[in-house]
């Protein structure tokens, strides 16, 4: 295996780091406290080209071709240099769960309509799968799409949707034929303002607070036929492919954050003195730093392996599940270790150390909970 | 191929000693016999054993509903 990256890929990551250091503030205390989303930051990223990483050039995309490794390295760079973990999380969600399905399944008209606007930051995209009765068991969804003249009528309720309150274009999954189970699921592009479509308010949450998050309601919402993504019944396949990419790159941002977190913790324990010496000299403290480093390096290896496999078009079910499980749990553990090593400043909001822990917890829930990843691993082992 | 696919699905994917025989026209995913992971493992098996690449767009009910439709699909790709 050779995970070495090209000069261009590595140079792009460095460019992202330089951009993010310059473009974003050092403190997100207020934004986190008040759950404020910054459209300005979103637009800066779009101008730089981050939202175009999953889009071919002819539709406003960034690179000559879509390259998962470049996207991963870019997100890692953003996670490292921008203290708002929500930004990398949100961009990534749009890249792989909205843009990429349109690239794979969209008609020429759909690609022309949605992709350039999302690349430019003008439109924000959401991916709406989860429902009150369909979480991990997502294909038991109840939202229906009934065929009518010229299109479909959507009825149902989606919840916990990233960017739900502010999204301009929503990739919604609904069943066109409940008798067909997962084969009956169809994808639709619903646009803000369509009759019968309502976006709920932001729902306050534990972490990733700069990302608006909420409910979507469909009441006899008419969606024209040309807004169906792929053929009827392609919803399962669309979800499958986009979630696989999402699982891989969504964690790349966290990898960058974990790198920053380690560097910041090392600097702190070298500087802070107790009993006449730097606390980093106490083995209890340095052991935690060593564990943080180990988690970071193992996460990196797993992430790069999955990105490398996927870039070669290989399936990586086992590796992706190991990565998602290990890295999301590691970010929680390392965030706790960072807090322990800082003492009270780690616990108090104003020092902005504790926020990582709150941001990390979502990672063991979204894109398949840790339990679901363990199920996948054990099933693949033949259990 | 039908036999080979049926054996893999029954022994490796369903993996339930109480399961009877798999009908060749039985809906694999829609009936819940296989979950998403099972279907993706089946796709991996097909790619490895029959030397074809299955693009995401081909993962439709027409192609992957049952052992019978899969056989037709694989033959059409060879
Ligand atoms: C930050 C964040 C962003 C999100 N963004 C989106 C989005 O943009 N679009 C979207 O559609 N959804 C989104 N979600 C929703 C997310 O996909 C679901 O929360 C997730 O699928 C889990 O579903 P649930 O919350 O209903 O939990 P449940 O499925 O009810 O699970 C509850 C508990 O039961 C366990 N459990 C369930 N089934 C099994 C099983 N078979 N084996 C073992 N344990 C099991 C779970 O692991 C968990 O511990 C987001 C969630 C979060 C936290």
Tab-separated table of N, CA, C and O in Angstrom, chain A residues 104-105 139 180-183 236-237 240-241 313 315 317 376 379-380 382-383, chain B residues 15 27 29-30 35-37 39-41 47 53 56-57 59-61 64-65:
chain	number	residue	atom	x	y	z
A	104	UNK	N	-23.699	12.149	-9.906
A	104	UNK	CA	-23.843	10.755	-10.348
A	104	UNK	C	-25.177	10.479	-11.031
A	104	UNK	O	-25.243	9.739	-11.996
A	105	UNK	N	-26.242	11.061	-10.507
A	105	UNK	CA	-27.578	10.671	-10.961
A	105	UNK	C	-28.355	11.773	-11.683
A	105	UNK	O	-29.423	11.511	-12.221
A	139	UNK	N	-34.398	2.882	6.119
A	139	UNK	CA	-35.275	2.510	4.997
A	139	UNK	C	-36.702	2.189	5.440
A	139	UNK	O	-37.534	1.820	4.626
A	180	UNK	N	-42.462	-2.090	-1.998
A	180	UNK	CA	-41.160	-2.515	-2.513
A	180	UNK	C	-40.032	-2.345	-1.489
A	180	UNK	O	-38.861	-2.563	-1.817
A	181	UNK	N	-40.349	-1.922	-0.276
A	181	UNK	CA	-39.305	-1.730	0.737
A	181	UNK	C	-38.253	-0.745	0.250
A	181	UNK	O	-38.585	0.296	-0.330
A	182	UNK	N	-36.973	-1.108	0.437
A	182	UNK	CA	-35.881	-0.191	0.064
A	182	UNK	C	-35.871	0.117	-1.443
A	182	UNK	O	-35.408	1.185	-1.857
A	183	UNK	N	-36.396	-0.803	-2.264
A	183	UNK	CA	-36.435	-0.555	-3.713
A	183	UNK	C	-37.460	0.527	-4.086
A	183	UNK	O	-37.485	0.985	-5.212
A	236	UNK	N	-32.244	4.098	-2.838
A	236	UNK	CA	-31.363	3.235	-2.043
A	236	UNK	C	-29.921	3.345	-2.533
A	236	UNK	O	-28.988	3.526	-1.748
A	237	UNK	N	-29.784	3.250	-3.831
A	237	UNK	CA	-28.447	3.288	-4.412
A	237	UNK	C	-27.785	4.663	-4.202
A	237	UNK	O	-26.587	4.753	-3.910
A	240	UNK	N	-26.727	4.958	-0.513
A	240	UNK	CA	-25.596	4.093	-0.263
A	240	UNK	C	-24.277	4.714	-0.697
A	240	UNK	O	-23.307	4.735	0.051
A	241	UNK	N	-24.257	5.227	-1.925
A	241	UNK	CA	-22.992	5.751	-2.438
A	241	UNK	C	-22.616	7.048	-1.737
A	241	UNK	O	-21.451	7.270	-1.416
A	313	UNK	N	-11.379	3.168	-6.604
A	313	UNK	CA	-12.645	2.532	-6.961
A	313	UNK	C	-12.873	1.214	-6.236
A	313	UNK	O	-13.730	0.426	-6.610
A	315	UNK	N	-14.045	-1.226	-3.040
A	315	UNK	CA	-15.011	-1.134	-1.950
A	315	UNK	C	-14.251	-1.221	-0.630
A	315	UNK	O	-13.238	-1.919	-0.526
A	317	UNK	N	-15.893	-1.494	2.733
A	317	UNK	CA	-16.918	-1.559	3.780
A	317	UNK	C	-16.311	-1.732	5.167
A	317	UNK	O	-16.654	-1.018	6.096
A	376	UNK	N	-21.666	-3.666	11.531
A	376	UNK	CA	-21.119	-3.894	10.188
A	376	UNK	C	-19.833	-4.723	10.285
A	376	UNK	O	-19.656	-5.716	9.586
A	379	UNK	N	-20.573	-8.304	11.266
A	379	UNK	CA	-21.212	-9.051	10.166
A	379	UNK	C	-20.192	-9.406	9.092
A	379	UNK	O	-20.211	-10.502	8.550
A	380	UNK	N	-19.309	-8.445	8.802
A	380	UNK	CA	-18.299	-8.716	7.770
A	380	UNK	C	-17.315	-9.796	8.223
A	380	UNK	O	-16.664	-10.437	7.412
A	382	UNK	N	-18.370	-12.363	9.630
A	382	UNK	CA	-19.118	-13.614	9.522
A	382	UNK	C	-19.999	-13.927	10.719
A	382	UNK	O	-20.493	-15.047	10.856
A	383	UNK	N	-20.230	-12.940	11.590
A	383	UNK	CA	-21.080	-13.213	12.768
A	383	UNK	C	-22.555	-12.937	12.476
A	383	UNK	O	-22.890	-12.161	11.610
B	15	UNK	N	-27.030	-16.616	6.417
B	15	UNK	CA	-26.305	-17.246	7.519
B	15	UNK	C	-27.215	-17.625	8.691
B	15	UNK	O	-26.946	-17.298	9.842
B	27	UNK	N	-37.291	-11.584	-3.873
B	27	UNK	CA	-36.763	-10.216	-3.723
B	27	UNK	C	-35.793	-10.186	-2.538
B	27	UNK	O	-36.161	-10.496	-1.407
B	29	UNK	N	-33.559	-7.491	-1.392
B	29	UNK	CA	-33.499	-6.274	-0.558
B	29	UNK	C	-34.894	-5.826	-0.127
B	29	UNK	O	-35.127	-5.522	1.045
B	30	UNK	N	-35.814	-5.780	-1.086
B	30	UNK	CA	-37.164	-5.253	-0.811
B	30	UNK	C	-37.891	-6.043	0.258
B	30	UNK	O	-38.652	-5.490	1.049
B	35	UNK	N	-29.974	-6.834	4.131
B	35	UNK	CA	-29.986	-5.395	4.394
B	35	UNK	C	-28.989	-4.729	3.427
B	35	UNK	O	-28.409	-5.404	2.565
B	36	UNK	N	-28.798	-3.423	3.588
B	36	UNK	CA	-27.913	-2.699	2.670
B	36	UNK	C	-26.517	-3.300	2.648
B	36	UNK	O	-25.906	-3.442	1.596
B	37	UNK	N	-26.029	-3.634	3.849
B	37	UNK	CA	-24.686	-4.196	3.928
B	37	UNK	C	-24.624	-5.515	3.161
B	37	UNK	O	-23.683	-5.767	2.401
B	39	UNK	N	-26.439	-6.445	0.675
B	39	UNK	CA	-26.475	-6.172	-0.774
B	39	UNK	C	-25.104	-5.721	-1.266
B	39	UNK	O	-24.641	-6.142	-2.316
B	40	UNK	N	-24.446	-4.874	-0.481
B	40	UNK	CA	-23.136	-4.379	-0.918
B	40	UNK	C	-22.083	-5.499	-0.899
B	40	UNK	O	-21.189	-5.533	-1.734
B	41	UNK	N	-22.251	-6.429	0.042
B	41	UNK	CA	-21.330	-7.575	0.047
B	41	UNK	C	-21.571	-8.442	-1.184
B	41	UNK	O	-20.645	-8.968	-1.784
B	47	UNK	N	-18.491	-8.677	-8.252
B	47	UNK	CA	-17.352	-8.016	-8.906
B	47	UNK	C	-16.107	-8.916	-8.878
B	47	UNK	O	-15.397	-9.037	-9.870
B	53	UNK	N	-17.437	-4.652	-13.194
B	53	UNK	CA	-17.492	-3.541	-12.240
B	53	UNK	C	-18.943	-3.061	-12.237
B	53	UNK	O	-19.535	-2.840	-13.293
B	56	UNK	N	-22.544	2.547	-9.482
B	56	UNK	CA	-23.641	2.865	-8.565
B	56	UNK	C	-24.978	2.954	-9.296
B	56	UNK	O	-26.002	2.482	-8.797
B	57	UNK	N	-24.949	3.556	-10.472
B	57	UNK	CA	-26.205	3.774	-11.208
B	57	UNK	C	-26.880	2.459	-11.575
B	57	UNK	O	-28.076	2.436	-11.857
B	59	UNK	N	-27.263	-0.121	-9.612
B	59	UNK	CA	-27.842	-0.808	-8.446
B	59	UNK	C	-29.343	-0.549	-8.364
B	59	UNK	O	-29.823	0.135	-7.460
B	60	UNK	N	-30.064	-1.074	-9.324
B	60	UNK	CA	-31.510	-0.843	-9.374
B	60	UNK	C	-32.245	-2.159	-9.159
B	60	UNK	O	-31.649	-3.240	-9.222
B	61	UNK	N	-33.542	-2.018	-8.937
B	61	UNK	CA	-34.370	-3.198	-8.718
B	61	UNK	C	-34.346	-4.106	-9.951
B	61	UNK	O	-34.306	-5.328	-9.829
B	64	UNK	N	-30.927	-5.911	-9.651
B	64	UNK	CA	-30.478	-6.590	-8.430
B	64	UNK	C	-31.589	-7.123	-7.525
B	64	UNK	O	-31.348	-7.454	-6.382
B	65	UNK	N	-32.803	-7.245	-8.079
B	65	UNK	CA	-33.890	-7.683	-7.207
B	65	UNK	C	-33.684	-9.116	-6.718
B	65	UNK	O	-33.781	-9.398	-5.532
